[in-house]
C-alpha positions as YAML, in Angstrom:
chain: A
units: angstrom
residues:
- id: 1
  name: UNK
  ca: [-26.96, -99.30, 29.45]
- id: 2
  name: UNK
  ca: [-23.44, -99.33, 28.16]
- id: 3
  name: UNK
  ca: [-23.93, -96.90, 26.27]
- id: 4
  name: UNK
  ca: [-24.86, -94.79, 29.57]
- id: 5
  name: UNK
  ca: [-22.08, -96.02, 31.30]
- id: 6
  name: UNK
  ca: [-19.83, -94.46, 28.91]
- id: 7
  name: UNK
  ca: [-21.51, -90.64, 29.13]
- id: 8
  name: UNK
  ca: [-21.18, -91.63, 32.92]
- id: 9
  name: UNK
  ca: [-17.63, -92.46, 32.35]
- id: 10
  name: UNK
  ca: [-16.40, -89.17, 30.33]
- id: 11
  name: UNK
  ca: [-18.62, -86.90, 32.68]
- id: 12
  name: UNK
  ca: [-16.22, -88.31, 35.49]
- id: 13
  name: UNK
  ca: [-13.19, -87.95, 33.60]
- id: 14
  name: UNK
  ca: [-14.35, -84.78, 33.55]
- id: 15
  name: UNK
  ca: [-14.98, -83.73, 37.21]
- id: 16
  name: UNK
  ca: [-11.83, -86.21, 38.97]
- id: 17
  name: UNK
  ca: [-9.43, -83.63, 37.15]
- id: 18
  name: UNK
  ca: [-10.54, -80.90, 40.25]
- id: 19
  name: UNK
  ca: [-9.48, -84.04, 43.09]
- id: 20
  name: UNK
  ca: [-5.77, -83.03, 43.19]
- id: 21
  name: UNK
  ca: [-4.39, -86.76, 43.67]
- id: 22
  name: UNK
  ca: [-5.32, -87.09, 40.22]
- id: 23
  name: UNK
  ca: [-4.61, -83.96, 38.53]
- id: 24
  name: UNK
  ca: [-1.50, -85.12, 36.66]
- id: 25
  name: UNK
  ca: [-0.94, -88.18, 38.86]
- id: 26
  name: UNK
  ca: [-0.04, -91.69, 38.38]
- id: 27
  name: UNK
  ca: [-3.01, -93.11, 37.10]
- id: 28
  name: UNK
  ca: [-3.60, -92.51, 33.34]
- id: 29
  name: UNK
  ca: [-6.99, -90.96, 31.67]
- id: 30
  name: UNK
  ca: [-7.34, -94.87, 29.89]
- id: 31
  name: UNK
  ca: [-7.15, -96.43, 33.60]
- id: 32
  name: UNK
  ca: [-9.49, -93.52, 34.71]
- id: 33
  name: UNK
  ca: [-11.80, -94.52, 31.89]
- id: 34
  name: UNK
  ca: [-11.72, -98.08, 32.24]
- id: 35
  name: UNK
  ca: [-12.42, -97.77, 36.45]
- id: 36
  name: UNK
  ca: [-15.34, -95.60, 36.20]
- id: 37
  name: UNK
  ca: [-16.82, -97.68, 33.72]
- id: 38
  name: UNK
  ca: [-16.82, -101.12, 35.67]
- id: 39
  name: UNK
  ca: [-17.35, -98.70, 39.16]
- id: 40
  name: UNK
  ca: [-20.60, -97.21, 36.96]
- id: 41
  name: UNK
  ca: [-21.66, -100.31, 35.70]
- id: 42
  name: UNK
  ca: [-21.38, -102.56, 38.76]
- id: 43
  name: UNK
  ca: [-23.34, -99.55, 41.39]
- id: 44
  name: UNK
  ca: [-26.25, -99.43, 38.74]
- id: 45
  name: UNK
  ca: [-26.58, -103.34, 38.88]
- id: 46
  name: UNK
  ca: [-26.27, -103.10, 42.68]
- id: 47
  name: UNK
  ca: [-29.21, -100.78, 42.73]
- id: 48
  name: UNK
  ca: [-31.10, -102.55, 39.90]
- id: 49
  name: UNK
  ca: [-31.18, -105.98, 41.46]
- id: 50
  name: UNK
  ca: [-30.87, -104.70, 45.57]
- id: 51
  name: UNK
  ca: [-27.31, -105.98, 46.41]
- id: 52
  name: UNK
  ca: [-24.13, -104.69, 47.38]
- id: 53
  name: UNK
  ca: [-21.18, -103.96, 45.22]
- id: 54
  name: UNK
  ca: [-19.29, -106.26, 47.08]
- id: 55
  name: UNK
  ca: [-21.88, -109.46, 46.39]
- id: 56
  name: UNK
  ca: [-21.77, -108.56, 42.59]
- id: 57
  name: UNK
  ca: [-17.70, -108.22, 42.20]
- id: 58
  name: UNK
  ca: [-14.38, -108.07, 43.70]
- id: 59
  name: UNK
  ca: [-14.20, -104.83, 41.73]
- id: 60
  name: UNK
  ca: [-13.77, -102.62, 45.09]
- id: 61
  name: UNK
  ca: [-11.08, -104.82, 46.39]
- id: 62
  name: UNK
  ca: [-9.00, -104.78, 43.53]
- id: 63
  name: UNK
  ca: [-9.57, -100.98, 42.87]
- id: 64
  name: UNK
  ca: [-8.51, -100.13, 45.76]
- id: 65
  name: UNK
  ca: [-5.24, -102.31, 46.04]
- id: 66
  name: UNK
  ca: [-4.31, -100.83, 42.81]
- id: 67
  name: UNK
  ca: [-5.15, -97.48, 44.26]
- id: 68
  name: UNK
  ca: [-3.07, -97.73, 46.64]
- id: 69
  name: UNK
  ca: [-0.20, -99.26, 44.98]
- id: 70
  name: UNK
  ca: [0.08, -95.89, 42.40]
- id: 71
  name: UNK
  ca: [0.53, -94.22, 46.09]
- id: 72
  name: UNK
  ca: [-3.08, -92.11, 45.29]
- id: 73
  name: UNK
  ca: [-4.17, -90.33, 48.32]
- id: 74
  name: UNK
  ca: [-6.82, -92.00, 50.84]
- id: 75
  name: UNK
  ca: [-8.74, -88.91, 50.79]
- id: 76
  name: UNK
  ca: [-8.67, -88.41, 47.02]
- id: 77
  name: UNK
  ca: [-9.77, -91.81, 46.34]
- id: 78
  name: UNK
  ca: [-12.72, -91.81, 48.40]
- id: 79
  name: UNK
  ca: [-13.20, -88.39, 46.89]
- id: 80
  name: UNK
  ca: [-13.08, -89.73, 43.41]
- id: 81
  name: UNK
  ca: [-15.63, -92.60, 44.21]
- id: 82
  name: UNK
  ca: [-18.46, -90.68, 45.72]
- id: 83
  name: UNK
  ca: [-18.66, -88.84, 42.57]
- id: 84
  name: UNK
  ca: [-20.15, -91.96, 41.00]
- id: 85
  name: UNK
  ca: [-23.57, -90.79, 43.36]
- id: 86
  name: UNK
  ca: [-23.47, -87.49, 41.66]
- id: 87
  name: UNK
  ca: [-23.38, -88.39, 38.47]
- id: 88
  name: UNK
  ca: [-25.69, -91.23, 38.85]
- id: 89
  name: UNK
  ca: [-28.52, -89.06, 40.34]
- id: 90
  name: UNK
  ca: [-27.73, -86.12, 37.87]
- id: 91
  name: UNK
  ca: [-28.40, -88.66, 35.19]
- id: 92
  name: UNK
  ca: [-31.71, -90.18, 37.08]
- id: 93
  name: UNK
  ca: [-33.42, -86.39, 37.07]
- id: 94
  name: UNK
  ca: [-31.88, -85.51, 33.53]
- id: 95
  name: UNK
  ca: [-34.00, -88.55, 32.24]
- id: 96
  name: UNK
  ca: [-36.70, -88.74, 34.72]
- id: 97
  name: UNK
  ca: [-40.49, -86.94, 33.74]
- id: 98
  name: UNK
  ca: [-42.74, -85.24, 36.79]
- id: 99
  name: UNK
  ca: [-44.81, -88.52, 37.04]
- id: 100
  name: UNK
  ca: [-41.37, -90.56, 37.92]
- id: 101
  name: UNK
  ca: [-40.08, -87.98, 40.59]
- id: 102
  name: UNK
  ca: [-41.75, -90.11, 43.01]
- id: 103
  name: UNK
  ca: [-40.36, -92.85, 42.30]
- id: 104
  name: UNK
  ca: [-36.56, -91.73, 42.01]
- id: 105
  name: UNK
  ca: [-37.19, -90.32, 45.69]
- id: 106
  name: UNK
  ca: [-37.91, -94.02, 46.79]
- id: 107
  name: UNK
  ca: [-34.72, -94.94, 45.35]
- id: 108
  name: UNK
  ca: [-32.21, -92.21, 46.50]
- id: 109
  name: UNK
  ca: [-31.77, -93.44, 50.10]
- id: 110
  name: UNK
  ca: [-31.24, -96.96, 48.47]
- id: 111
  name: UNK
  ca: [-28.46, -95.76, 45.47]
- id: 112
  name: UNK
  ca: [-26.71, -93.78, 48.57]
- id: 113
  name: UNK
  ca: [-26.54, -97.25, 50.25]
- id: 114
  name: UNK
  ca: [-24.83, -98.64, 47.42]
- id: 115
  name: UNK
  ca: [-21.76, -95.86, 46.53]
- id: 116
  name: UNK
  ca: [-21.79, -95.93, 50.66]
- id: 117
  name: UNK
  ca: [-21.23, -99.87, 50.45]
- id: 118
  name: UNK
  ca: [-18.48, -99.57, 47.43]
- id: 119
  name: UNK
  ca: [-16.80, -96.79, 48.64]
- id: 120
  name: UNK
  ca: [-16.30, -98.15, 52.11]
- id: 121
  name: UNK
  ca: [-14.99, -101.72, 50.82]
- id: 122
  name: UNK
  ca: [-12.80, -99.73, 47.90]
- id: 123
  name: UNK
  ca: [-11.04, -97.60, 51.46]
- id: 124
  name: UNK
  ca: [-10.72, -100.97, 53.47]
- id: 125
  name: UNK
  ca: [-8.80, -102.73, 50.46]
- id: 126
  name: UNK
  ca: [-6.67, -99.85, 50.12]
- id: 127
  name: UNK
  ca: [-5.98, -99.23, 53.65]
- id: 128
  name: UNK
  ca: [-5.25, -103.07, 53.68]
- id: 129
  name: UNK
  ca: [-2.77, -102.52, 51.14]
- id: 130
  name: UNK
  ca: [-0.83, -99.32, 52.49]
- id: 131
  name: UNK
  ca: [-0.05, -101.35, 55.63]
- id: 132
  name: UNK
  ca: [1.66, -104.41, 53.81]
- id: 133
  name: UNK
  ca: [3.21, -102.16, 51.54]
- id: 134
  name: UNK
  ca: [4.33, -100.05, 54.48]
- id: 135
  name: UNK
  ca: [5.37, -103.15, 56.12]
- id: 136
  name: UNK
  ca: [7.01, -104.71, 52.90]
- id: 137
  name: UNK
  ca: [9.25, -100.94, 53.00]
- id: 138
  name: UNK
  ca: [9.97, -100.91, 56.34]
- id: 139
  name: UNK
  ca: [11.28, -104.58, 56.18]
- id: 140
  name: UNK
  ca: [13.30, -103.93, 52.90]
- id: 141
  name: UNK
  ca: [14.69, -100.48, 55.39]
- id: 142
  name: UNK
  ca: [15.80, -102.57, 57.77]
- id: 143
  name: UNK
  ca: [17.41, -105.06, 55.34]
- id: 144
  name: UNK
  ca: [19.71, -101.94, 54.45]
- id: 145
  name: UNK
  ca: [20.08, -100.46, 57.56]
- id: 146
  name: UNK
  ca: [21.40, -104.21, 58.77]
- id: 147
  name: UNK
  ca: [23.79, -104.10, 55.90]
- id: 148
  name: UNK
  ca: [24.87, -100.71, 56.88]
- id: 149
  name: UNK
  ca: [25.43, -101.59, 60.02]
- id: 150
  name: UNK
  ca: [26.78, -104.75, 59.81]
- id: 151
  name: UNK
  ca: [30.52, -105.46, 61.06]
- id: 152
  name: UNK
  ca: [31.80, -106.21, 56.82]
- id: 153
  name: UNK
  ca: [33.01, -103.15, 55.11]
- id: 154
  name: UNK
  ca: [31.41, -101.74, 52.91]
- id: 155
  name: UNK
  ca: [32.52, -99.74, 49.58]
- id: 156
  name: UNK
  ca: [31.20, -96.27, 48.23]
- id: 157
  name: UNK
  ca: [29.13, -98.18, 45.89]
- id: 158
  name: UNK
  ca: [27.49, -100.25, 48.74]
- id: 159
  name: UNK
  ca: [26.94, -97.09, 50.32]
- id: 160
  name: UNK
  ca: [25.29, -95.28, 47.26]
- id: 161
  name: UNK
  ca: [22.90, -98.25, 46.60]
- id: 162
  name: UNK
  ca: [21.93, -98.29, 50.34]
- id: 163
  name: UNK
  ca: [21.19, -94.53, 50.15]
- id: 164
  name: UNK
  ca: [19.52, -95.05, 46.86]
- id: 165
  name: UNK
  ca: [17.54, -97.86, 48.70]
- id: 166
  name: UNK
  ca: [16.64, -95.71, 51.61]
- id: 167
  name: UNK
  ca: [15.64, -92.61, 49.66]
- id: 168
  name: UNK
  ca: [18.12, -90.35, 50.65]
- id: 169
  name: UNK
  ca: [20.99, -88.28, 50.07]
- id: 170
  name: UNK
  ca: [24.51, -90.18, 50.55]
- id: 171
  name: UNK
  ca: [26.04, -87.16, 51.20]
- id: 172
  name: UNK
  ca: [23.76, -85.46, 53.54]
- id: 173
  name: UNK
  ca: [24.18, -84.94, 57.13]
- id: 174
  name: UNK
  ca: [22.22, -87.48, 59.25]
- id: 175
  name: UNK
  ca: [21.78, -87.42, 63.05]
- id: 176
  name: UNK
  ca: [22.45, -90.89, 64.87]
- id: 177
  name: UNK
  ca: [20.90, -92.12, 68.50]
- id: 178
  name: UNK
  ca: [21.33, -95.41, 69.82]
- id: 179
  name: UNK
  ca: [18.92, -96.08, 72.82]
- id: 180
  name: UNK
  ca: [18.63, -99.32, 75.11]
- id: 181
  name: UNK
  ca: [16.49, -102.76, 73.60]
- id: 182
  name: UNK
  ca: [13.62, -101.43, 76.27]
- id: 183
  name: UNK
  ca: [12.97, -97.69, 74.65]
- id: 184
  name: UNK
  ca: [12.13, -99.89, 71.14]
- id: 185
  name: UNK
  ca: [8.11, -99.30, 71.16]
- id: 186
  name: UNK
  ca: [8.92, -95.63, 71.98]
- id: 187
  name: UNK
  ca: [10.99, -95.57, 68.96]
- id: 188
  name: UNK
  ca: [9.00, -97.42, 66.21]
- id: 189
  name: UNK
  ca: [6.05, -95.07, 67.52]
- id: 190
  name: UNK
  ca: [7.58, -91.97, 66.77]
- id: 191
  name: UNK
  ca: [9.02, -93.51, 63.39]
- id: 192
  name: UNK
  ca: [5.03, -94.27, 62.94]
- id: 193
  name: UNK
  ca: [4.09, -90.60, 63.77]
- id: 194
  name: UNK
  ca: [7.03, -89.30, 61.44]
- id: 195
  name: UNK
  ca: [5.94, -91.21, 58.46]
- id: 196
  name: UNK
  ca: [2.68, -89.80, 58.55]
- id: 197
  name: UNK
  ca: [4.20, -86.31, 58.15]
- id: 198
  name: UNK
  ca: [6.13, -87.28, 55.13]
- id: 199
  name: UNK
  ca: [9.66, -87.43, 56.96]
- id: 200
  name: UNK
  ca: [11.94, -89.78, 57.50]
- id: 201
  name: UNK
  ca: [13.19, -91.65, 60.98]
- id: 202
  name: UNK
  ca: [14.81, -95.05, 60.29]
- id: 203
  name: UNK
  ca: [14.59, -97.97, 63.13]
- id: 204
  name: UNK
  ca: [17.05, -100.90, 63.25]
- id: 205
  name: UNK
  ca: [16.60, -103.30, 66.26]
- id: 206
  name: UNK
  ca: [19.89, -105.15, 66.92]
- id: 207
  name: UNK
  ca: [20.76, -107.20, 69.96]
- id: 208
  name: UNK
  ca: [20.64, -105.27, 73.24]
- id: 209
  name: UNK
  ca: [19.82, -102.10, 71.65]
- id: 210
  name: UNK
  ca: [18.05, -100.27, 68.92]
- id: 211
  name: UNK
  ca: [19.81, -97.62, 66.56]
- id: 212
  name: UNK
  ca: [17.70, -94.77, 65.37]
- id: 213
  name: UNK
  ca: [19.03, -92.57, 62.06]
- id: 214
  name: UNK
  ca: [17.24, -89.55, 59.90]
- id: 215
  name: UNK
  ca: [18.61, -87.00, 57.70]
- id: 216
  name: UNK
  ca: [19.66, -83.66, 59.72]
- id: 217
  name: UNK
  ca: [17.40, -80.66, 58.95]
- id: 218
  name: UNK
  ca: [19.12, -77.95, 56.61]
- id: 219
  name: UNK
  ca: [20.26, -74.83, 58.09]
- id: 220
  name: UNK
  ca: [17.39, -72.30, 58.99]
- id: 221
  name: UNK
  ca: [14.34, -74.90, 57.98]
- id: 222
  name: UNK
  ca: [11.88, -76.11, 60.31]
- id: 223
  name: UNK
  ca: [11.71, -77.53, 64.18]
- id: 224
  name: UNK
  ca: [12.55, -80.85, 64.35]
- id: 225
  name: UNK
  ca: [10.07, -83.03, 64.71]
- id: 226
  name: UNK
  ca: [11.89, -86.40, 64.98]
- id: 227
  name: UNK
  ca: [13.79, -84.83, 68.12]
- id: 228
  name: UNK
  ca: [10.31, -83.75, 69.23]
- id: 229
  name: UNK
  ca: [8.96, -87.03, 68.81]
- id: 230
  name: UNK
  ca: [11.95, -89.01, 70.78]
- id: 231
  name: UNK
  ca: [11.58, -86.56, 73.76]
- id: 232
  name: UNK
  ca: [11.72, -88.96, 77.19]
- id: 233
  name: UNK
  ca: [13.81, -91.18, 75.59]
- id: 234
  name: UNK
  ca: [17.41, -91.83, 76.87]
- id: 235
  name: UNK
  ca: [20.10, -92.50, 74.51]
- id: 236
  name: UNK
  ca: [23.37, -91.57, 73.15]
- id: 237
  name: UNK
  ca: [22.88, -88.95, 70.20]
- id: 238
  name: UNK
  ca: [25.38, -88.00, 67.43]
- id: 239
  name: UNK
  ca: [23.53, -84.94, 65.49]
- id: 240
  name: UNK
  ca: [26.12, -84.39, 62.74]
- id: 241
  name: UNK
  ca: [27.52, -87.12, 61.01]
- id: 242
  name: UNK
  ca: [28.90, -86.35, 57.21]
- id: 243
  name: UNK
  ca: [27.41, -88.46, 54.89]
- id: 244
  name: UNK
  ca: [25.81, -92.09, 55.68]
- id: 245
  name: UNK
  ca: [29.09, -93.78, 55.05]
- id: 246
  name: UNK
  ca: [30.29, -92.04, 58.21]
- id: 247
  name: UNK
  ca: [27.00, -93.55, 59.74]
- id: 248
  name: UNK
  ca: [28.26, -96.68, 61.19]
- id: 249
  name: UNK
  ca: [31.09, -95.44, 63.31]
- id: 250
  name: UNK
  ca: [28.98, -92.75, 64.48]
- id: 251
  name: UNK
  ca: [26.67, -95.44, 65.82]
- id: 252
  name: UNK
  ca: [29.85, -96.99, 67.54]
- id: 253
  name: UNK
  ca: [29.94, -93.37, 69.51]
- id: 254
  name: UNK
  ca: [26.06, -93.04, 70.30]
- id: 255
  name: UNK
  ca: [26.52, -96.72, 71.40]
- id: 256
  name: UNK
  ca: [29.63, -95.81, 73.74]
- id: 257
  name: UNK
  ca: [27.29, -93.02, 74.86]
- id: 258
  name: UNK
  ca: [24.09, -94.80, 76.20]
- id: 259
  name: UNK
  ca: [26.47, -97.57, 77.60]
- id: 260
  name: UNK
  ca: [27.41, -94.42, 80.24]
- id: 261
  name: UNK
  ca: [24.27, -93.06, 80.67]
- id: 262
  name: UNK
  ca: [22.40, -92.50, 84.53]
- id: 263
  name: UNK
  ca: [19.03, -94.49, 85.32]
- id: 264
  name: UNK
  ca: [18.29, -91.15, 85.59]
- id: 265
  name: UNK
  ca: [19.14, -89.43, 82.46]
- id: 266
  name: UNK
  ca: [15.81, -89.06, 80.29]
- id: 267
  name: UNK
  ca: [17.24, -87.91, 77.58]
- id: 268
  name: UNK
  ca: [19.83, -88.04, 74.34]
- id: 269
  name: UNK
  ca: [23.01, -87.08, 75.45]
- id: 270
  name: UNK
  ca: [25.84, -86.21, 72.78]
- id: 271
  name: UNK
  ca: [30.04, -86.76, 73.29]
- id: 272
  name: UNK
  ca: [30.26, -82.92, 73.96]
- id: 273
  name: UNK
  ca: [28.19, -83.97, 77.45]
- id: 274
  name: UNK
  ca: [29.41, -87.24, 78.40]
- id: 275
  name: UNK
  ca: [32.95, -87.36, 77.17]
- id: 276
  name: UNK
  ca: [34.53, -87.70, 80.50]
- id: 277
  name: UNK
  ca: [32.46, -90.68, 81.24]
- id: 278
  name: UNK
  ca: [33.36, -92.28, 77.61]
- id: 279
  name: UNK
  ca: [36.67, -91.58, 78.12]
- id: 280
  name: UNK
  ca: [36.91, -93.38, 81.48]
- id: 281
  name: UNK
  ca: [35.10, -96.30, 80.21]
- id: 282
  name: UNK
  ca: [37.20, -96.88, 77.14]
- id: 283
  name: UNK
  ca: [40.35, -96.90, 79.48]
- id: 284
  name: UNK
  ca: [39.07, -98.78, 82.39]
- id: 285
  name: UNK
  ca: [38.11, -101.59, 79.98]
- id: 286
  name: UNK
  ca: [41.34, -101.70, 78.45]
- id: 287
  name: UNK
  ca: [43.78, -100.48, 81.10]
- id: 288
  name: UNK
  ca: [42.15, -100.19, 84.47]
- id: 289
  name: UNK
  ca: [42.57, -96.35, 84.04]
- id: 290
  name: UNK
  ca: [40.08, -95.32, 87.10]
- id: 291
  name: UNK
  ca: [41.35, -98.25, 89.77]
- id: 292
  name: UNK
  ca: [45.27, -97.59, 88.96]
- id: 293
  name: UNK
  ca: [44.78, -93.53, 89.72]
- id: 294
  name: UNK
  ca: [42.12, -93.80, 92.24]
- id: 295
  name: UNK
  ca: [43.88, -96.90, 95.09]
- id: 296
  name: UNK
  ca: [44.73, -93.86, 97.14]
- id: 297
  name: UNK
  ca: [40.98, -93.45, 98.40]
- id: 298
  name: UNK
  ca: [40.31, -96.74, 99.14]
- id: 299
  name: UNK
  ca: [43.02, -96.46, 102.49]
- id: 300
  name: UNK
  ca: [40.31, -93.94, 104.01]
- id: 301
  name: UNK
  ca: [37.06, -94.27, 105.67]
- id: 302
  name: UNK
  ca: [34.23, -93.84, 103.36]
- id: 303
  name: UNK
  ca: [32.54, -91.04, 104.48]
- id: 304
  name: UNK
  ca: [36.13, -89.12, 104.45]
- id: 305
  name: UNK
  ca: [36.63, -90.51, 100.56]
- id: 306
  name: UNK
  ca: [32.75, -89.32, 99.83]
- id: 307
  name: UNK
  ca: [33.48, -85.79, 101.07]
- id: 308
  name: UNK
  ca: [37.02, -85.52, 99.44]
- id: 309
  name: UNK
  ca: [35.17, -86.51, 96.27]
- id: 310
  name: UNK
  ca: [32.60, -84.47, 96.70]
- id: 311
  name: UNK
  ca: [35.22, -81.53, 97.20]
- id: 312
  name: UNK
  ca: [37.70, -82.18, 94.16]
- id: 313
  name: UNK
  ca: [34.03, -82.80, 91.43]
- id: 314
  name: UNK
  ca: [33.46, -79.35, 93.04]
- id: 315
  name: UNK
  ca: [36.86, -77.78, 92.31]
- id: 316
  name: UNK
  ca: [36.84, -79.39, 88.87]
- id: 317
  name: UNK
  ca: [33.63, -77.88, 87.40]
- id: 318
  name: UNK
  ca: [34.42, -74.32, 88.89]
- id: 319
  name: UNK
  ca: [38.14, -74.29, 88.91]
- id: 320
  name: UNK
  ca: [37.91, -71.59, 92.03]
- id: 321
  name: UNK
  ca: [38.34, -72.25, 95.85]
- id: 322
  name: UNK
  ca: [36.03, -69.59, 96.69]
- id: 323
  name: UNK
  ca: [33.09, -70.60, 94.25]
- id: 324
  name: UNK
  ca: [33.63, -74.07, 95.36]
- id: 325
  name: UNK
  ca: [33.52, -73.74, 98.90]
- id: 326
  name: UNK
  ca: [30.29, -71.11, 98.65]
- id: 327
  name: UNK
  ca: [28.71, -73.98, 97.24]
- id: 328
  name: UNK
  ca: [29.80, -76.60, 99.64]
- id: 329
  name: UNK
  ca: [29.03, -74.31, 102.32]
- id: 330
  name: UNK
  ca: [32.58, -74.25, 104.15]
- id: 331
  name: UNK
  ca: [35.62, -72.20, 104.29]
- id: 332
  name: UNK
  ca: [37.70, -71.54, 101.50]
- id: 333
  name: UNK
  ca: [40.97, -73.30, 103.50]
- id: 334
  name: UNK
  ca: [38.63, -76.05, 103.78]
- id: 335
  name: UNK
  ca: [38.48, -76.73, 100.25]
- id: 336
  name: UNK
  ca: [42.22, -76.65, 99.83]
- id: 337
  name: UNK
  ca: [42.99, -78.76, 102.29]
- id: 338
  name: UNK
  ca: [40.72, -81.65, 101.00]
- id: 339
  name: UNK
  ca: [42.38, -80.84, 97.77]
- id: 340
  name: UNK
  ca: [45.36, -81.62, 99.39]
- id: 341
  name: UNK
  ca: [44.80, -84.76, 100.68]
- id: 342
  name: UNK
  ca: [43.60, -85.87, 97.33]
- id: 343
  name: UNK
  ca: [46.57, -85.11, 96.58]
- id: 344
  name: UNK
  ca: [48.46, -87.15, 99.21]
- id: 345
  name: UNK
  ca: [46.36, -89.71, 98.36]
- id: 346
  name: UNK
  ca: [45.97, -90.04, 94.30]
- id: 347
  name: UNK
  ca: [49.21, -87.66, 93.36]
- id: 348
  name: UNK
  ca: [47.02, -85.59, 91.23]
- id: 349
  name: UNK
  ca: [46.59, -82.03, 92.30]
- id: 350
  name: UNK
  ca: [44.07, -80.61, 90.57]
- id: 351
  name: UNK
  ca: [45.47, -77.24, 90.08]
- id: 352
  name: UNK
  ca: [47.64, -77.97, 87.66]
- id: 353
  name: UNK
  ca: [45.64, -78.78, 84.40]
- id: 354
  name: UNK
  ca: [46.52, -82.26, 82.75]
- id: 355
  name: UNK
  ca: [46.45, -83.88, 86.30]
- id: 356
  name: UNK
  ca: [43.15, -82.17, 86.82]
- id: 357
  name: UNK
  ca: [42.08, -83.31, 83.38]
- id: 358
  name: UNK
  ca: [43.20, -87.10, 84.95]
- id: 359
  name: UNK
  ca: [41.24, -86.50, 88.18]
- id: 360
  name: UNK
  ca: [37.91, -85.25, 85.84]
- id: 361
  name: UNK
  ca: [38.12, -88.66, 83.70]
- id: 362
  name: UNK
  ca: [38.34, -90.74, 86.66]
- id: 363
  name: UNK
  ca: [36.10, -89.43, 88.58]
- id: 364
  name: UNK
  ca: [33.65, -89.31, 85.90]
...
């Protein structure tokens, strides 16, 4: 029988060089070898004594761990295995006379059982160990992501080996959104859903929020998927930050962005469409920008104030009394007169450009 086993064995050599996961790949002609002979041996005992593979040996288990380990496709390995059925059966009719056909016809459904049995415990053990080594990456990622993130400095060396650690370029350009705690299913999903097309989208859960990051596309290559993917999701987005030392202040910004953001604002918003309303927050926080400019509008009645408002927001995003009050629906002397009493009331006229840069921050 061992003597079988090995024919079996360099026959398969032979045919696994057409499965491309092994044309060239990790696992070395000796390994090959050395598999398909304990795979050959154990499915012929199987069959021989009417067991499974998987009552014989822990063979499948550990085939498949290592399988997955050298990073060897799923497809490929199952591939590889149900070649052992093949070359069994070939080997069966090469040796078999008329008077036996019979017989081997008996046993066909029953060695199809058995390379059904191995193969299917050889896919769970390696499926088994993608996750945890999956798992074991994504907890080392977020290990490096913390570091990169956390508030010590860090040097261009720290940098490099947290690049080198996350597989990717220290230079490149990388895209930055930081979304609320509550969107961080959404985002480990589409992280999931990225990973399976061999791209990158890196998830760090912090208090309060969660900080997505991925290397920006090149110039002229394809869609972007991880933007596809985090579609519905409302954050604040940097999309070109230079290199990933520049990383962590960028996720300062995004953070400054989703801190602004509408309950109804489904979406990642960058600086270039919510500066106003950054700007106003940094200096209401630390100078009580809004409150010191705005007193004025608290002397009238509210629906007066809501309708002034309303009026100088229009002014401000058209910068023409005509536009404005075709929108508002009134007369054009309308319009300037509420812009007038905005005036009267804040001392900011809005026709004049840095006070009506003022009035656009504080009313943000």
């Amino acid at each position: 029988m061992t003597r079988e086993v090995d024919e079996l064995a360099e026959t398969f050599l032979g045919k696994v060089d057409d499965i491309a996961g092994y044309r060239a790949g990790p696992v070395s002609e000796e390994q090959l070898r050395e598999s398909a002979r304990g795979s050959l041996a154990l499915i012929l005992s199987a069959v021989a004594t009417d067991s499974t593979t998987t009552q014989l040996s822990s063979l499948p288990g550990e085939l498949g761990r290592l399988r997955a380990r050298q990073g060897v496709p799923g497809e490929d390995l199952v591939a590889a295995v149900q070649l052992d059925f093949g070359l069994i059966w070939s080997a069966m009719l090469t040796r078999a006379r008329d008077s036996d056909m019979a017989v081997l016809a008996l046993h066909v459904e029953n060695l199809w059982s058995v390379v059904d049995d191995y193969a299917r415990a050889v896919q769970q053990s390696y499926l088994e160990e993608r996750a945890l080594l999956a798992a074991t990456t994504r907890d080392e990622q977020r290990t490096y992501l913390a570091e990169l993130l956390g508030p010590a400095g860090r040097s261009p060396r720290d940098v490099q080996n947290i690049a080198r650690a996350l597989g990717v370029d220290v230079d490149a350009a990388f895209r930055v959104v930081v979304a609320d705690a509550a969107a961080s299913q959404h985002a480990h999903r589409a992280a999931a859903r990225i990973t399976t097309l061999g791209e990158q989208l890196f998830v760090l859960n912090q208090p309060g929020r969660v900080v997505l990051l991925w290397p920006a596309p090149r110039p002229g290559g394809q869609q972007e998927r991880q933007l596809q993917q985090l579609q519905g999701m409302a954050g604040g987005l940097v999309p070109d930050v230079a290199g990933l030392g520049a990383v962590p202040a960028a996720t300062a910004t995004a953070f400054e962005i989703c801190r602004t953001l509408r309950p109804d604002e489904n979406r990642l918003v960058t600086l270039a469409q919510a500066w106003t309303r950054v700007t106003k927050s940094q200096l209401d926080e630390r100078h009580g920008f809004s409150a010191a400019l705005l007193t004025g509008l608290s002397t009238v009645p509210p629906s007066e104030r809501d309708v002034i408002v309303e009026t100088v927001r229009a002014y401000l995003r058209t910068g023409s009394l005509s536009t404005s009050a075709e929108r508002l629906y009134c007369h054009r002397n309308t319009v300037l007169n509420r812009l007038g009493r905005f005036q009267k009331l804040t001392g900011l006229d809005v026709t004049v450009p840095d006070q009506a840069a003022l009035a656009l921050v504080a009313l943000a």
